[in-house]
XYZ file of C-alpha atoms in Angstrom:
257
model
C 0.000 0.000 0.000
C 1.545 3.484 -0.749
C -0.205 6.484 -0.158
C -0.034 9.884 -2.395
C -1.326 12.707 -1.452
C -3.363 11.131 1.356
C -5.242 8.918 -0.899
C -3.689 4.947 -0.531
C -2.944 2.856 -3.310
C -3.046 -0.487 -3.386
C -0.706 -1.217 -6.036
C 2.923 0.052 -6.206
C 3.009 -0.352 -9.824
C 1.865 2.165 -12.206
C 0.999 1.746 -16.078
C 0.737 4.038 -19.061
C -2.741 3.615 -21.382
C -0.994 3.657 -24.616
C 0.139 2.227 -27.577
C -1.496 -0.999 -26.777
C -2.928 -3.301 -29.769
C -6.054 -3.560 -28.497
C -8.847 -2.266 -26.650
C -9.269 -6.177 -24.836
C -5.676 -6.177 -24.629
C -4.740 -2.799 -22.861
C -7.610 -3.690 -19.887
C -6.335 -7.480 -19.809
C -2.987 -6.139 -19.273
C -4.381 -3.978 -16.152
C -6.098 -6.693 -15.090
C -2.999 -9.320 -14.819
C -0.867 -6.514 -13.424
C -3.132 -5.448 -10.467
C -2.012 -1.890 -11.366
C -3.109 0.602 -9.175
C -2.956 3.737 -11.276
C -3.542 4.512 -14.696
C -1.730 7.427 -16.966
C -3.831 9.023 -19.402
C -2.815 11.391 -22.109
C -5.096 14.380 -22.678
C -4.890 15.609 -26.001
C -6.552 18.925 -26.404
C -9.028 18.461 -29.211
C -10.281 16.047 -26.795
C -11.409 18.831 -24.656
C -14.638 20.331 -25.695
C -16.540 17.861 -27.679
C -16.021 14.926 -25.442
C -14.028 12.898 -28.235
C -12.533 9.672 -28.194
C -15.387 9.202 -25.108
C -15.255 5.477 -25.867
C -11.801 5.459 -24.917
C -12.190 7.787 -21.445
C -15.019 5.236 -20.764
C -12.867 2.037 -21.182
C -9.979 3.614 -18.886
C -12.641 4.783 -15.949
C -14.124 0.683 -16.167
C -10.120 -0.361 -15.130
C -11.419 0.714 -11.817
C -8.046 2.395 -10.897
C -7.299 5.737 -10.262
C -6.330 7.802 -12.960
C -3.771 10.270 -13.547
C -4.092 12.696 -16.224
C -1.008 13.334 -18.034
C 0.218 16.561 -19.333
C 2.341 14.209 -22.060
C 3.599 15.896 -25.383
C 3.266 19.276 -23.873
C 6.630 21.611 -24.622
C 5.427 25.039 -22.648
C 4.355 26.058 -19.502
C 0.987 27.128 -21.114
C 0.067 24.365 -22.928
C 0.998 21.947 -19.810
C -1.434 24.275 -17.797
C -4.204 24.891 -20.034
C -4.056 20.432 -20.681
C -3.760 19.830 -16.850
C -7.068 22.384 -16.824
C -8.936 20.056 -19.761
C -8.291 16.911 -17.711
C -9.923 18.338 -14.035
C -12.566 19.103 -16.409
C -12.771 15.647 -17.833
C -11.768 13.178 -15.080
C -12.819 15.334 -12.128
C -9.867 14.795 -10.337
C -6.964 17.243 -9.014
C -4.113 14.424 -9.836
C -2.198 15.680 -12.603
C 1.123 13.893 -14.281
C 2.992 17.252 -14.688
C 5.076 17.007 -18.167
C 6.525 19.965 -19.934
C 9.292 18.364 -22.501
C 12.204 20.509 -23.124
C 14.694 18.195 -25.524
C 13.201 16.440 -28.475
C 15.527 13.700 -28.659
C 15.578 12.411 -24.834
C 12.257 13.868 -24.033
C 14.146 15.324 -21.129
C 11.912 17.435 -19.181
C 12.505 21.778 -19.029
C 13.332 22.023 -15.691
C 12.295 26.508 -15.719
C 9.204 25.484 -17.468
C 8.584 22.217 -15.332
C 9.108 24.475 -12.299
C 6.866 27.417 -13.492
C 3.864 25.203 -14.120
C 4.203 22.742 -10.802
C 3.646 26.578 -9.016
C 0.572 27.751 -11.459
C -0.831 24.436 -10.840
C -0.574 23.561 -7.325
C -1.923 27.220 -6.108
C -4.627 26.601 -8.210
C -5.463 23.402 -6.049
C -3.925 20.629 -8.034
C -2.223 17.681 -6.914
C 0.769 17.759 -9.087
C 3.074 14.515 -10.241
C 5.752 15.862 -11.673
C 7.954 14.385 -14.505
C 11.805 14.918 -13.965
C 14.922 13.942 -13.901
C 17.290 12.990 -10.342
C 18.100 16.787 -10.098
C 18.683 17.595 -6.190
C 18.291 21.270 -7.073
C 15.644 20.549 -9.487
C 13.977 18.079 -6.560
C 13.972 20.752 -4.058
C 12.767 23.975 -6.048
C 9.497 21.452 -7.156
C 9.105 20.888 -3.896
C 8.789 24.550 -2.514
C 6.404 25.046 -5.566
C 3.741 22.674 -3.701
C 4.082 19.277 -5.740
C 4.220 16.331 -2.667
C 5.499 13.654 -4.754
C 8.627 13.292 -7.215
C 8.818 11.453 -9.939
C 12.578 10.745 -11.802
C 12.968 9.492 -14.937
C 15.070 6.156 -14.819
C 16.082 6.528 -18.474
C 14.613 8.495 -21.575
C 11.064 7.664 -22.204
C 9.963 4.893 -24.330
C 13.745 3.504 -24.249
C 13.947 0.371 -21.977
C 17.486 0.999 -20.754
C 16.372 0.757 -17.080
C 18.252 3.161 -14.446
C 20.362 4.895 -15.857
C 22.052 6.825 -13.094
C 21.797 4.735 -10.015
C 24.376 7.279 -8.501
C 21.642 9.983 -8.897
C 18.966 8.098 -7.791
C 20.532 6.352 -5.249
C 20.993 10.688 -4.067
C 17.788 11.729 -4.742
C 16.405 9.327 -2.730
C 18.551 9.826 0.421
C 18.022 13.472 -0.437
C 14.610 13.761 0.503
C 13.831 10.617 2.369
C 10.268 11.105 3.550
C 8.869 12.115 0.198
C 7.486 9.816 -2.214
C 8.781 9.089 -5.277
C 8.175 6.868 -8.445
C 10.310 5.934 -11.010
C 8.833 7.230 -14.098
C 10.310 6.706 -17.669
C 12.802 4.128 -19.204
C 11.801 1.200 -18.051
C 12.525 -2.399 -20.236
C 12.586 -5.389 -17.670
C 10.972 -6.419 -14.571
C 14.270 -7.006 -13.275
C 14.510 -2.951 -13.909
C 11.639 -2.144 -11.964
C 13.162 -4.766 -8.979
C 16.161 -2.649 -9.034
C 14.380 0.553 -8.571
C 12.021 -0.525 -6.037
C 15.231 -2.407 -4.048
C 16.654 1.609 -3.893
C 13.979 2.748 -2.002
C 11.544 4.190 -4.377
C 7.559 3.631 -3.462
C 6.360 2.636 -7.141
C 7.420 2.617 -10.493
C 5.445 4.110 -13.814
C 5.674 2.510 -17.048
C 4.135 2.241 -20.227
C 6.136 0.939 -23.165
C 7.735 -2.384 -21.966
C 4.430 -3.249 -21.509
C 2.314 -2.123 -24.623
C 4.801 -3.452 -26.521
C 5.525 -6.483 -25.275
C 4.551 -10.173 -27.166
C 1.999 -10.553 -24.746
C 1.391 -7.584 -22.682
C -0.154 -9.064 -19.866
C 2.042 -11.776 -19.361
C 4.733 -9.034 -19.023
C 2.456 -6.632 -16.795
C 2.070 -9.610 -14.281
C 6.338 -9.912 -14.855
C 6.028 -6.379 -13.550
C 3.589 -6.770 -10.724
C 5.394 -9.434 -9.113
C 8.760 -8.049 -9.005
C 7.508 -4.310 -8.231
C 6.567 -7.021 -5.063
C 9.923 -8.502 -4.380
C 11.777 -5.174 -4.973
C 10.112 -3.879 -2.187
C 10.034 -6.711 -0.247
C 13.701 -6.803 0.093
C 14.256 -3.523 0.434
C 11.771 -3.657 3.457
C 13.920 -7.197 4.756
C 17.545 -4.815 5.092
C 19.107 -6.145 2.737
C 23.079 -7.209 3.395
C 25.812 -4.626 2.114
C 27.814 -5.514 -0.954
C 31.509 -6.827 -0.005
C 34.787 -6.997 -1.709
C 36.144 -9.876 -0.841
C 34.295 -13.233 -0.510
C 32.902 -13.968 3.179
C 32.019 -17.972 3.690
C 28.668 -18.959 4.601
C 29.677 -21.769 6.032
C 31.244 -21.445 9.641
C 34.682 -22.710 9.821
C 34.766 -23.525 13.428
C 35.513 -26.474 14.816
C 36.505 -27.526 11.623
C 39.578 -30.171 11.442
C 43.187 -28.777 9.894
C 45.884 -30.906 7.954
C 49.191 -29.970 9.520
């Protein structure tokens, strides 16, 4: 159970709503993966004639909570004026705070990032914002209101896992009573293991997923090591060593002279 912004979660693991095959497979996928939370894209010409209702319909029967996302957005006023189109559509004050500053990485603008997370939490939303293992860039979202972080492991959409465990590893320490998700980058359940086994309190992804073989056979992949991730990183794990250290006791044990 993880908690954000005083609502609780049943599900550590998050997942993206796109770029599945299928209709049947995208909610099979959820299903398998006992996701808690489901991203959502809000594209604006979805805004005032209700289009592509079939689709909002099919995500609200998921019965998870959804997240609005501010994806594809590359200024502070089109992230706020998209975060405004999905209160009006979802009713809800969560909003997945993206405002993309480099094309090829999809590397969020921190001034821009910044800037909105302000606008939008004094006007009474619950921001989730999209960045990267920044300690300044950590802190100054956190004096604009937002509650929860969310770093990027890797790019978006590129599978390479954690890319800077160094940062995270910082980030985390950094600001050790605020939650945080890995968001972005994702390829492997044994990616999402790793995160969780750092101390993070859920992972978001999308891609590995959706494009999987068979999605939900990869979204339950995901579930159950987003489970033993945090399991052992709840156990206290034993610190690496540099030299070997038997297992077996050597006591009492008889020498050749």
């Amino acid at each position: 159970m993880v908690k954000f912004y005083g609502t609780e979660v049943s599900s550590r693991l998050m997942l993206g709503t796109a770029q599945y095959p299928s209709p049947a497979i995208l909610a099979d996928a959820f299903k398998q993966s006992g996701a808690g939370i489901a991203t959502v894209s809000v594209r604006r010409e979805a805004g005032g004639d209700k289009a592509g209702s079939a689709f909002w319909d099919l995500i609200k029967d998921l019965g998870v909570a959804v997240l609005p996302n501010t994806a594809g957005c590359h200024s502070v006023r089109e992230a706020v004026t998209t975060a405004h189109m999905a209160r009006e559509l979802f009713d809800t004050n969560w909003i997945k705070l993206e405002v993309i500053g480099h094309m090829d990485t999809l590397q969020p603008d921190p001034f821009a990032l910044v800037e909105a997370a302000k606008i939008l939490c004094d006007d009474g939303f619950q921001v989730f914002p999209y960045t990267t293992e920044d300690l300044i860039l950590g802190e100054r979202l956190l004096h604009a209101g937002c509650e929860v972080l969310m770093p990027w492991g890797a790019p978006i959409g590129s599978g390479l896992g954690l890319s800077n465990i160094y940062g995270l590893r910082s980030i985390r320490a950094q600001f050790p009573d605020v939650p945080m998700v890995i968001d972005a980058g994702l390829g492997l359940p044994s990616q999402a293991a790793a995160a969780m086994e750092l101390g993070f309190d859920a992972v978001l992804l999308n891609t590995a997923v959706a494009k999987a073989g068979d999605p939900a056979q990869m979204a339950q992949g995901f579930a159950q090591a987003v489970e033993a991730g945090r399991m052992a990183y709840e156990a206290d794990p034993m610190e690496p060593r540099d030299m070997a250290a038997p297992s077996t006791p050597v006591i009492g044990k008889a020498f050749l002279e």
